[in-house]
Each structure stands twice: as structure tokens, then as C-alpha cells.
Amino acid sequence: MVGLILGVGNFFTLINMPLISYLSDKTKSRLGKRTPYIIAGTVLVSILLPLLPFLYMANNILWFVIVLLAVVIISDTYRVPAVALTPDITPKPLRNKANSIVNLVCYIGMILVGIMAIIFPAKLDNDGLLSYNPQTIWIPFVVTVVLMLASLAVLLIKIKENKLANEVKKDMAAGEKVAETDTNLTKNDKLSKIDKRNLIFVLITVFLFNLSFAAVQNYGAIFGLDQLGVDTGWWGIVTISMTFIGMLSMLPAGNLASNLGRKNTIILGLLLMLVPFVVACFIKIAWVYYLLFAFIGAGWAILNVVSYPMVVEFSTAKNLGKYTSQYYFFKTLAYCLAPILSSIFITHWGYGVLFIYAAAVMLLALVSFMFYKTPKKPHKSTTTVSDGKQSSLEIK
């Protein structure tokens, strides 16, 4: 039932994301293009989210499902304008670094959720069903809402979208001149054949590496029970190992892309996930997976930091939301299909096939990305892009 509800939510997200991205690209208001959607989404979720524990305690399953679906759909659809706000005000050469900060904050959010899950755990009742303490079940939801509204307040105080967009106009224009595109997007927002092909292969790669990793996320804990003879605490340690190393890798990943180039960095991220998946196909020693998932965490961080800037590299200020939507469409589609596709293999060959499936799909992602060709910019002039309070970043 939970899987069905979340699956339906993701399906509606696939429909809503292109619509919301189109609307935000066309929006003109005193608050900017993205901020009105961030405000509306945050406020709506903040109103609906605290209703869930009380509907659960009242055993009102119909309204619980309706509210949960609304929360999932609203959260996912206003994510596009929220994420698009960063590249809106960040020159293209600096977007790897900016996205590494965004992803680092996401990991901090995941850790906070994990801490609340430890403080307010679910227990099994006499019938073997999950149950929660009625006196504390509402606390994590209220804490989440307080954090959401506090972050919205900080955003509104610190980020004046229209003002900031005007301040960075010159930097944005300088960034366009050194963008990794064959088309000069300062003069023409229509992509060349080379750029269209590159965009297609980047999106296919995003779809495939998420399709691979999502299956491991969904069935990793059961794999441990079935194949390694460990309890679910093993998967908790594996997740902590992966998350901790992923956090440490976030900021270096942004710098790595600036030094090695985005293509080489993505290949490194894919290999850091592919090799451990292959090793996991042959080794059935529980503690070894702690090490394997440390590498997987680093690879996952690199892929998330660098892949999104590669997609919005093909955008202009007029259609950045559209390309953000395309990125999340393929990512969400992968998470919709991964449980279904991987379960087909698991049903026929058992949980031992999980990492074989994950490795095979990750290998397809690597093969797909090899077709991406980094365009050579025709000009030789030096362009300077402001890098915050640091000295200017010169890009030849």
C-alpha cells in the first residue's frame, strides 16, 4: 500500500514537473521567477504535513492517503523551481561548486531525519504491526515544518531574486562564453545537433545510474537478510557509511569537476559505483559491504553534484526550469521503474541477483556516457567570472 501510494505520487510528479517548470520560466513578479513557487509549495506542505500523524492515530485511512499524496506531489513539483534558483544566479563554470553545496545541505537534511527516526522509533505491537507512541508521533512532523518555515524565512531575507539576477548579469554572460556547449547560447537558444546528442546521452546516463542505485536502495536491507544472514541493523550501518563518505565527497566533487572536467569526473563517479557493485556480486561477507558502500557513497556524491550542471549547461535564462524539469523527470522515472524492473529479476533468480542487476545497469550508464563529446570552444579569449569574495576565476 505504501509503495502504491508513493508510486502514484511519483506518477503525478512526472506530469506536474514539466508544467511547473514551464510556468516558472514564464513567471515575472516582484519576487522573481522561482520564489513565488517556493513560497507556495513550502506553505502548503507546512499546513498538510502535521495532519498526517493525527489522521494516522484516528485511523482515517482515506484522508491519510489523500493528504500524503498531496504532500508528495506538492513537494516534488515545487522542487524544480527551488533547484533552478541556484543556476539562475550562478555562472555556468561555477555551477559544480554551487551544486555541491546544495547536495551537502540535502545530506544534512537526511541526517536530521535519521536522528528523529532514532529518537522516535516505531515498535511492533502484539499483532506484529508497526505502532508509534501517540504522545510523541507528532513531534518529528512539527520539527520538520519549523525547519521548513525557518529556511523559507532565511531565503526571503537573504535572497532578493530579481536584485541578485541583475547584480550577476555580467558574470552570467561571461559564463555563457565558456560554457561546454557547441552552440553559442548567448545568441541562440536552439541547440545544435552535437548539443542535442550530448543532452540525450547525459539524460540517458542520469536515468540509468539512478535506475541502478534505486534498486539497491529498495532491496539492500532484504538482500542482507536473505543472502548474508544479518539483521536490518547491518543495512543501517551500510547507509551511515555511504552517507558519511558522500557528505565528505560533496565539496571536493565540485572542485574535481573544475580541474578534471565534467566528463572525466562523471566517468570517475560511475566507476566508483560500478566496481563495488561488481565486487558485491562475488563476495558475501557482511563487513566488506561497509567498505564497498563507502566507495559507492563517494561515487553517488560525484554523480549528483556534476550531472545536474551538465544538463542545465544547455539552458538559457529563459528556459532553465525546462532543463531542470528534464533532469528530474528522468531521475524520478528511474525511481518509479527501478522497484518494478529489479523485482522481475529477483522474483525469478532470488535476491542474489540484486548486485548483478545493479552492476549491469551501471555498466550501461557508463557505455551511454562514452558517447558524450565535450565541445571545443572556438574562441581563445580569456573570460573572467566572479567567484564570490575570492579572487576572480580566469577561464581560458
Short mmCIF file of C-alpha atoms in Angstrom, two decimals:
data_model
loop_
_atom_site.label_atom_id
_atom_site.label_comp_id
_atom_site.label_asym_id
_atom_site.label_seq_id
_atom_site.Cartn_x
_atom_site.Cartn_y
_atom_site.Cartn_z
CA MET A 1 0.00 0.00 0.00
CA VAL A 2 2.83 2.41 0.88
CA GLY A 3 4.64 1.56 -2.36
CA LEU A 4 1.44 2.09 -4.36
CA ILE A 5 0.80 5.48 -2.76
CA LEU A 6 4.35 6.71 -3.36
CA GLY A 7 4.28 5.26 -6.89
CA VAL A 8 1.08 7.15 -7.71
CA GLY A 9 2.64 10.29 -6.22
CA ASN A 10 5.70 9.91 -8.44
CA PHE A 11 3.46 9.38 -11.48
CA PHE A 12 1.68 12.69 -10.87
CA THR A 13 5.08 14.31 -10.30
CA LEU A 14 6.16 13.24 -13.80
CA ILE A 15 3.12 15.09 -15.19
CA ASN A 16 3.36 18.17 -12.96
CA MET A 17 7.10 18.87 -13.20
CA PRO A 18 7.10 19.97 -16.88
CA LEU A 19 4.04 22.16 -16.22
CA ILE A 20 5.54 23.83 -13.13
CA SER A 21 8.91 24.33 -14.86
CA TYR A 22 7.19 25.94 -17.88
CA LEU A 23 5.15 28.25 -15.66
CA SER A 24 8.16 29.28 -13.53
CA ASP A 25 10.25 30.01 -16.65
CA LYS A 26 7.49 32.36 -17.86
CA THR A 27 6.72 33.95 -14.46
CA LYS A 28 7.53 37.61 -13.88
CA SER A 29 6.83 39.02 -10.43
CA ARG A 30 8.37 41.39 -7.90
CA LEU A 31 9.60 38.28 -6.03
CA GLY A 32 11.22 36.76 -9.15
CA LYS A 33 10.55 33.65 -11.24
CA ARG A 34 11.14 30.87 -8.71
CA THR A 35 10.44 32.42 -5.30
CA PRO A 36 6.60 32.52 -5.60
CA TYR A 37 6.53 28.74 -6.23
CA ILE A 38 8.93 28.07 -3.37
CA ILE A 39 6.72 30.10 -1.01
CA ALA A 40 3.50 28.42 -2.17
CA GLY A 41 4.96 24.90 -2.01
CA THR A 42 6.58 25.36 1.39
CA VAL A 43 3.47 26.88 2.98
CA LEU A 44 1.11 24.23 1.56
CA VAL A 45 3.32 21.34 2.71
CA SER A 46 3.74 23.02 6.13
CA ILE A 47 -0.04 23.07 6.53
CA LEU A 48 -0.64 19.49 5.32
CA LEU A 49 2.33 17.65 6.87
CA PRO A 50 1.26 17.94 10.56
CA LEU A 51 -2.15 16.48 9.68
CA LEU A 52 -0.62 13.08 8.86
CA PRO A 53 0.14 11.82 12.41
CA PHE A 54 -3.30 12.82 13.67
CA LEU A 55 -5.06 11.15 10.73
CA TYR A 56 -2.93 8.06 11.39
CA MET A 57 -3.88 7.99 15.08
CA ALA A 58 -7.55 8.49 14.13
CA ASN A 59 -7.21 5.51 11.75
CA ASN A 60 -8.71 7.62 8.96
CA ILE A 61 -7.01 5.80 6.09
CA LEU A 62 -8.86 7.60 3.27
CA TRP A 63 -7.89 11.13 4.31
CA PHE A 64 -4.43 9.94 5.36
CA VAL A 65 -3.80 8.69 1.80
CA ILE A 66 -5.26 11.87 0.25
CA VAL A 67 -3.10 14.17 2.40
CA LEU A 68 0.01 12.01 1.91
CA LEU A 69 -0.45 12.08 -1.86
CA ALA A 70 -0.88 15.86 -1.76
CA VAL A 71 2.34 16.24 0.29
CA VAL A 72 4.33 14.00 -2.09
CA ILE A 73 3.04 15.75 -5.24
CA ILE A 74 3.48 19.31 -3.92
CA SER A 75 6.95 18.58 -2.51
CA ASP A 76 8.19 17.07 -5.75
CA THR A 77 6.72 19.71 -8.06
CA TYR A 78 7.98 22.80 -6.23
CA ARG A 79 11.41 21.18 -6.02
CA VAL A 80 12.05 22.14 -9.68
CA PRO A 81 11.76 25.93 -9.14
CA ALA A 82 13.70 25.60 -5.88
CA VAL A 83 16.59 23.76 -7.52
CA ALA A 84 16.52 26.03 -10.61
CA LEU A 85 17.08 29.09 -8.42
CA THR A 86 20.75 28.17 -7.90
CA PRO A 87 21.83 28.04 -11.59
CA ASP A 88 19.61 31.08 -12.25
CA ILE A 89 22.12 33.19 -10.31
CA THR A 90 25.31 31.14 -10.77
CA PRO A 91 27.56 31.38 -13.87
CA LYS A 92 27.92 28.07 -15.71
CA PRO A 93 31.61 27.38 -14.82
CA LEU A 94 30.80 27.71 -11.09
CA ARG A 95 27.68 25.54 -11.00
CA ASN A 96 29.55 22.39 -9.95
CA LYS A 97 30.68 24.12 -6.76
CA ALA A 98 27.23 25.62 -6.16
CA ASN A 99 25.51 22.25 -6.66
CA SER A 100 27.95 20.56 -4.28
CA ILE A 101 26.76 22.95 -1.53
CA VAL A 102 23.09 22.26 -2.41
CA ASN A 103 23.67 18.48 -2.19
CA LEU A 104 25.61 18.82 1.07
CA VAL A 105 22.62 20.58 2.64
CA CYS A 106 20.37 17.76 1.36
CA TYR A 107 22.59 15.22 3.13
CA ILE A 108 22.36 17.24 6.36
CA GLY A 109 18.56 17.04 5.99
CA MET A 110 18.78 13.26 5.60
CA ILE A 111 20.87 13.02 8.77
CA LEU A 112 18.33 15.09 10.72
CA VAL A 113 15.56 12.74 9.55
CA GLY A 114 17.67 9.76 10.65
CA ILE A 115 18.21 11.32 14.10
CA MET A 116 14.46 11.85 14.54
CA ALA A 117 13.82 8.24 13.47
CA ILE A 118 16.20 7.08 16.20
CA ILE A 119 14.67 9.36 18.89
CA PHE A 120 11.07 8.49 17.92
CA PRO A 121 11.21 4.86 16.71
CA ALA A 122 8.39 2.60 15.59
CA LYS A 123 7.79 -0.62 17.53
CA LEU A 124 5.98 -3.87 16.80
CA ASP A 125 2.70 -4.36 18.66
CA ASN A 126 1.24 -7.69 19.79
CA ASP A 127 -0.15 -8.31 16.29
CA GLY A 128 3.27 -7.79 14.68
CA LEU A 129 2.28 -4.41 13.19
CA LEU A 130 4.25 -1.18 13.40
CA SER A 131 2.99 1.19 16.05
CA TYR A 132 4.07 4.62 17.27
CA ASN A 133 3.87 6.35 20.63
CA PRO A 134 0.71 8.53 20.38
CA GLN A 135 2.26 11.13 22.72
CA THR A 136 5.32 11.76 20.51
CA ILE A 137 4.29 10.77 16.96
CA TRP A 138 3.51 14.39 16.01
CA ILE A 139 6.89 15.83 17.11
CA PRO A 140 9.02 14.92 14.02
CA PHE A 141 6.37 16.43 11.74
CA VAL A 142 6.22 19.69 13.66
CA VAL A 143 10.03 19.89 13.85
CA THR A 144 10.18 19.41 10.06
CA VAL A 145 7.63 22.18 9.49
CA VAL A 146 9.53 24.57 11.79
CA LEU A 147 12.76 23.89 9.86
CA MET A 148 10.98 24.37 6.51
CA LEU A 149 9.46 27.70 7.53
CA ALA A 150 12.74 28.86 9.07
CA SER A 151 14.62 28.03 5.86
CA LEU A 152 11.97 29.88 3.83
CA ALA A 153 12.38 32.93 6.08
CA VAL A 154 16.17 32.86 5.57
CA LEU A 155 15.67 32.57 1.80
CA LEU A 156 13.30 35.54 1.66
CA ILE A 157 15.57 37.70 3.83
CA LYS A 158 18.89 36.85 2.17
CA ILE A 159 17.93 36.19 -1.48
CA LYS A 160 16.23 39.00 -3.37
CA GLU A 161 15.91 37.08 -6.64
CA ASN A 162 15.37 39.97 -9.09
CA LYS A 163 18.01 42.18 -7.48
CA LEU A 164 20.55 39.37 -7.40
CA ALA A 165 19.83 38.39 -11.01
CA ASN A 166 20.66 41.97 -12.08
CA GLU A 167 23.85 42.01 -10.00
CA VAL A 168 25.25 38.85 -11.64
CA LYS A 169 24.22 39.68 -15.23
CA LYS A 170 27.80 40.32 -16.37
CA ASP A 171 29.07 37.16 -14.67
CA MET A 172 26.27 35.11 -16.23
CA ALA A 173 27.14 36.46 -19.68
CA ALA A 174 30.83 35.69 -19.11
CA GLY A 175 29.90 32.17 -18.05
CA GLU A 176 27.93 31.61 -21.25
CA LYS A 177 31.04 32.35 -23.35
CA VAL A 178 32.93 29.43 -21.78
CA ALA A 179 30.00 27.02 -21.49
CA GLU A 180 30.57 23.38 -22.51
CA THR A 181 28.21 23.65 -25.48
CA ASP A 182 28.71 23.68 -29.22
CA THR A 183 26.00 26.35 -29.58
CA ASN A 184 26.64 29.94 -28.53
CA LEU A 185 23.58 30.24 -26.29
CA THR A 186 24.07 33.97 -25.74
CA LYS A 187 22.92 34.50 -29.33
CA ASN A 188 20.71 31.47 -30.00
CA ASP A 189 18.75 29.23 -27.63
CA LYS A 190 18.33 26.49 -30.26
CA LEU A 191 20.75 23.60 -29.72
CA SER A 192 22.98 22.28 -32.47
CA LYS A 193 22.94 18.58 -33.43
CA ILE A 194 26.04 17.98 -31.29
CA ASP A 195 24.42 19.61 -28.24
CA LYS A 196 21.14 17.72 -28.73
CA ARG A 197 23.04 14.42 -28.93
CA ASN A 198 25.10 15.28 -25.84
CA LEU A 199 21.97 16.25 -23.89
CA ILE A 200 20.25 12.97 -24.84
CA PHE A 201 23.22 10.86 -23.68
CA VAL A 202 23.55 12.81 -20.42
CA LEU A 203 19.84 12.27 -19.65
CA ILE A 204 20.06 8.56 -20.55
CA THR A 205 23.07 8.27 -18.22
CA VAL A 206 21.17 10.04 -15.41
CA PHE A 207 18.23 7.66 -15.91
CA LEU A 208 20.44 4.54 -15.89
CA PHE A 209 22.62 5.30 -12.86
CA ASN A 210 19.50 6.20 -10.85
CA LEU A 211 17.79 3.02 -12.11
CA SER A 212 20.75 1.03 -10.80
CA PHE A 213 21.17 2.73 -7.44
CA ALA A 214 17.43 2.92 -6.65
CA ALA A 215 17.15 -0.87 -6.84
CA VAL A 216 19.93 -1.27 -4.26
CA GLN A 217 18.26 1.32 -2.04
CA ASN A 218 14.92 -0.51 -2.24
CA TYR A 219 16.15 -4.07 -1.69
CA GLY A 220 19.51 -3.68 0.08
CA ALA A 221 18.16 -4.42 3.55
CA ILE A 222 16.30 -7.56 2.38
CA PHE A 223 19.44 -8.65 0.47
CA GLY A 224 21.32 -8.61 3.79
CA LEU A 225 18.65 -10.70 5.49
CA ASP A 226 18.40 -13.20 2.64
CA GLN A 227 21.99 -13.51 1.40
CA LEU A 228 24.22 -12.51 4.32
CA GLY A 229 22.17 -13.69 7.30
CA VAL A 230 22.34 -10.32 9.08
CA ASP A 231 19.58 -8.20 10.64
CA THR A 232 18.42 -4.81 9.37
CA GLY A 233 20.94 -3.07 11.64
CA TRP A 234 23.58 -4.09 9.06
CA TRP A 235 21.84 -2.01 6.40
CA GLY A 236 21.66 0.91 8.83
CA ILE A 237 25.46 0.85 9.24
CA VAL A 238 25.91 0.49 5.46
CA THR A 239 23.67 3.54 4.90
CA ILE A 240 25.54 5.60 7.51
CA SER A 241 28.88 4.66 5.91
CA MET A 242 27.62 5.62 2.47
CA THR A 243 26.03 8.88 3.65
CA PHE A 244 29.05 9.99 5.71
CA ILE A 245 31.54 9.41 2.88
CA GLY A 246 29.08 11.02 0.45
CA MET A 247 28.99 14.15 2.60
CA LEU A 248 32.78 14.31 2.74
CA SER A 249 32.90 13.95 -1.05
CA MET A 250 30.37 16.68 -1.90
CA LEU A 251 32.57 19.78 -1.84
CA PRO A 252 35.67 18.06 -3.33
CA ALA A 253 33.45 16.77 -6.16
CA GLY A 254 32.72 20.35 -7.24
CA ASN A 255 36.43 21.21 -7.30
CA LEU A 256 37.26 17.93 -9.03
CA ALA A 257 34.91 18.77 -11.91
CA SER A 258 36.62 22.14 -12.34
CA ASN A 259 40.06 20.50 -12.53
CA LEU A 260 39.40 17.20 -14.36
CA GLY A 261 36.48 18.37 -16.48
CA ARG A 262 32.89 17.25 -16.06
CA LYS A 263 33.10 14.27 -18.41
CA ASN A 264 36.11 12.71 -16.65
CA THR A 265 34.54 13.39 -13.25
CA ILE A 266 31.27 11.67 -14.23
CA ILE A 267 33.25 8.66 -15.54
CA LEU A 268 35.09 8.51 -12.20
CA GLY A 269 31.75 8.61 -10.32
CA LEU A 270 30.31 5.80 -12.45
CA LEU A 271 33.40 3.63 -11.89
CA LEU A 272 33.31 4.28 -8.13
CA MET A 273 29.82 2.72 -8.15
CA LEU A 274 30.29 0.08 -10.85
CA VAL A 275 33.40 -1.59 -9.37
CA PRO A 276 31.89 -2.09 -5.85
CA PHE A 277 28.67 -3.43 -7.42
CA VAL A 278 30.75 -5.98 -9.40
CA VAL A 279 32.71 -6.98 -6.27
CA ALA A 280 29.43 -7.39 -4.34
CA CYS A 281 28.33 -9.97 -6.92
CA PHE A 282 31.07 -12.34 -5.74
CA ILE A 283 31.71 -11.55 -2.07
CA LYS A 284 29.16 -12.46 0.59
CA ILE A 285 30.98 -11.18 3.70
CA ALA A 286 28.84 -8.65 5.58
CA TRP A 287 31.61 -6.31 6.85
CA VAL A 288 33.14 -5.96 3.36
CA TYR A 289 29.99 -4.12 2.28
CA TYR A 290 30.81 -1.30 4.71
CA LEU A 291 33.92 -0.60 2.62
CA LEU A 292 32.16 -1.14 -0.71
CA PHE A 293 29.42 1.33 0.15
CA ALA A 294 31.96 3.92 1.25
CA PHE A 295 33.19 3.98 -2.37
CA ILE A 296 29.59 3.90 -3.60
CA GLY A 297 28.81 6.93 -1.41
CA ALA A 298 31.71 8.87 -2.97
CA GLY A 299 30.59 7.90 -6.48
CA TRP A 300 26.98 8.80 -5.77
CA ALA A 301 28.02 12.22 -4.45
CA ILE A 302 30.10 12.92 -7.56
CA LEU A 303 27.28 11.91 -9.92
CA ASN A 304 24.70 14.05 -8.13
CA VAL A 305 26.96 17.10 -7.92
CA VAL A 306 28.11 17.10 -11.55
CA SER A 307 25.22 15.60 -13.58
CA TYR A 308 22.68 18.36 -12.91
CA PRO A 309 25.02 21.21 -14.02
CA MET A 310 25.75 19.20 -17.18
CA VAL A 311 22.04 19.16 -18.07
CA VAL A 312 21.39 22.86 -17.37
CA GLU A 313 24.55 23.72 -19.33
CA PHE A 314 22.27 23.54 -22.38
CA SER A 315 19.81 26.07 -20.96
CA THR A 316 19.47 29.83 -21.13
CA ALA A 317 17.94 32.21 -18.62
CA LYS A 318 14.62 31.81 -20.49
CA ASN A 319 14.33 28.00 -20.23
CA LEU A 320 16.43 26.87 -17.26
CA GLY A 321 13.36 25.47 -15.49
CA LYS A 322 12.60 23.34 -18.55
CA TYR A 323 16.01 21.63 -18.40
CA THR A 324 15.80 21.27 -14.61
CA SER A 325 12.46 19.53 -15.17
CA GLN A 326 14.02 17.18 -17.75
CA TYR A 327 16.75 16.23 -15.28
CA TYR A 328 14.25 15.43 -12.51
CA PHE A 329 11.86 13.74 -14.94
CA PHE A 330 14.46 11.11 -15.87
CA LYS A 331 15.59 10.78 -12.25
CA THR A 332 12.02 10.34 -10.98
CA LEU A 333 11.16 7.96 -13.83
CA ALA A 334 14.12 5.79 -12.80
CA TYR A 335 12.87 5.67 -9.20
CA CYS A 336 9.39 4.74 -10.45
CA LEU A 337 10.65 1.88 -12.63
CA ALA A 338 13.54 0.56 -10.52
CA PRO A 339 11.41 -1.41 -7.98
CA ILE A 340 9.38 -2.95 -10.81
CA LEU A 341 12.27 -3.92 -13.11
CA SER A 342 14.57 -5.20 -10.36
CA SER A 343 11.74 -7.19 -8.73
CA ILE A 344 11.22 -9.08 -12.01
CA PHE A 345 14.80 -10.40 -11.82
CA ILE A 346 14.57 -11.01 -8.07
CA THR A 347 11.33 -12.98 -8.49
CA HIS A 348 12.98 -15.33 -10.98
CA TRP A 349 16.50 -15.67 -9.54
CA GLY A 350 16.30 -14.53 -5.91
CA TYR A 351 17.92 -11.64 -4.04
CA GLY A 352 21.39 -12.85 -5.04
CA VAL A 353 20.81 -11.23 -8.44
CA LEU A 354 20.43 -7.71 -6.97
CA PHE A 355 24.01 -6.54 -7.43
CA ILE A 356 24.33 -8.31 -10.79
CA TYR A 357 21.35 -6.23 -11.96
CA ALA A 358 22.80 -3.05 -10.40
CA ALA A 359 26.23 -3.62 -11.98
CA ALA A 360 24.76 -4.38 -15.41
CA VAL A 361 22.63 -1.22 -15.45
CA MET A 362 25.53 0.89 -14.15
CA LEU A 363 27.73 -0.51 -16.94
CA LEU A 364 25.07 0.57 -19.45
CA ALA A 365 25.22 4.06 -17.91
CA LEU A 366 29.00 4.13 -18.40
CA VAL A 367 28.70 2.94 -22.02
CA SER A 368 25.99 5.54 -22.71
CA PHE A 369 28.10 8.37 -21.30
CA MET A 370 31.05 7.47 -23.50
CA PHE A 371 29.05 8.88 -26.42
CA TYR A 372 29.11 12.34 -24.80
CA LYS A 373 31.66 14.57 -26.54
CA THR A 374 32.96 17.69 -24.81
CA PRO A 375 32.70 20.51 -27.37
CA LYS A 376 35.82 22.53 -28.17
CA LYS A 377 35.10 26.24 -27.88
CA PRO A 378 36.22 28.12 -30.99
CA HIS A 379 37.39 31.29 -29.23
CA LYS A 380 40.69 31.71 -27.41
CA SER A 381 39.95 34.77 -25.36
CA THR A 382 40.17 34.78 -21.59
CA THR A 383 36.92 35.28 -19.73
CA THR A 384 36.75 36.30 -16.07
CA VAL A 385 33.95 35.04 -13.84
CA SER A 386 33.48 36.37 -10.33
CA ASP A 387 33.85 33.70 -7.63
CA GLY A 388 32.22 35.30 -4.60
CA LYS A 389 34.63 37.03 -2.24
CA GLN A 390 37.61 35.14 -3.62
CA SER A 391 39.79 36.43 -6.43
CA SER A 392 38.27 36.25 -9.91
CA LEU A 393 38.36 32.88 -11.65
CA GLU A 394 40.00 33.10 -15.05
CA ILE A 395 38.83 30.54 -17.57
CA LYS A 396 40.57 30.17 -20.93
#
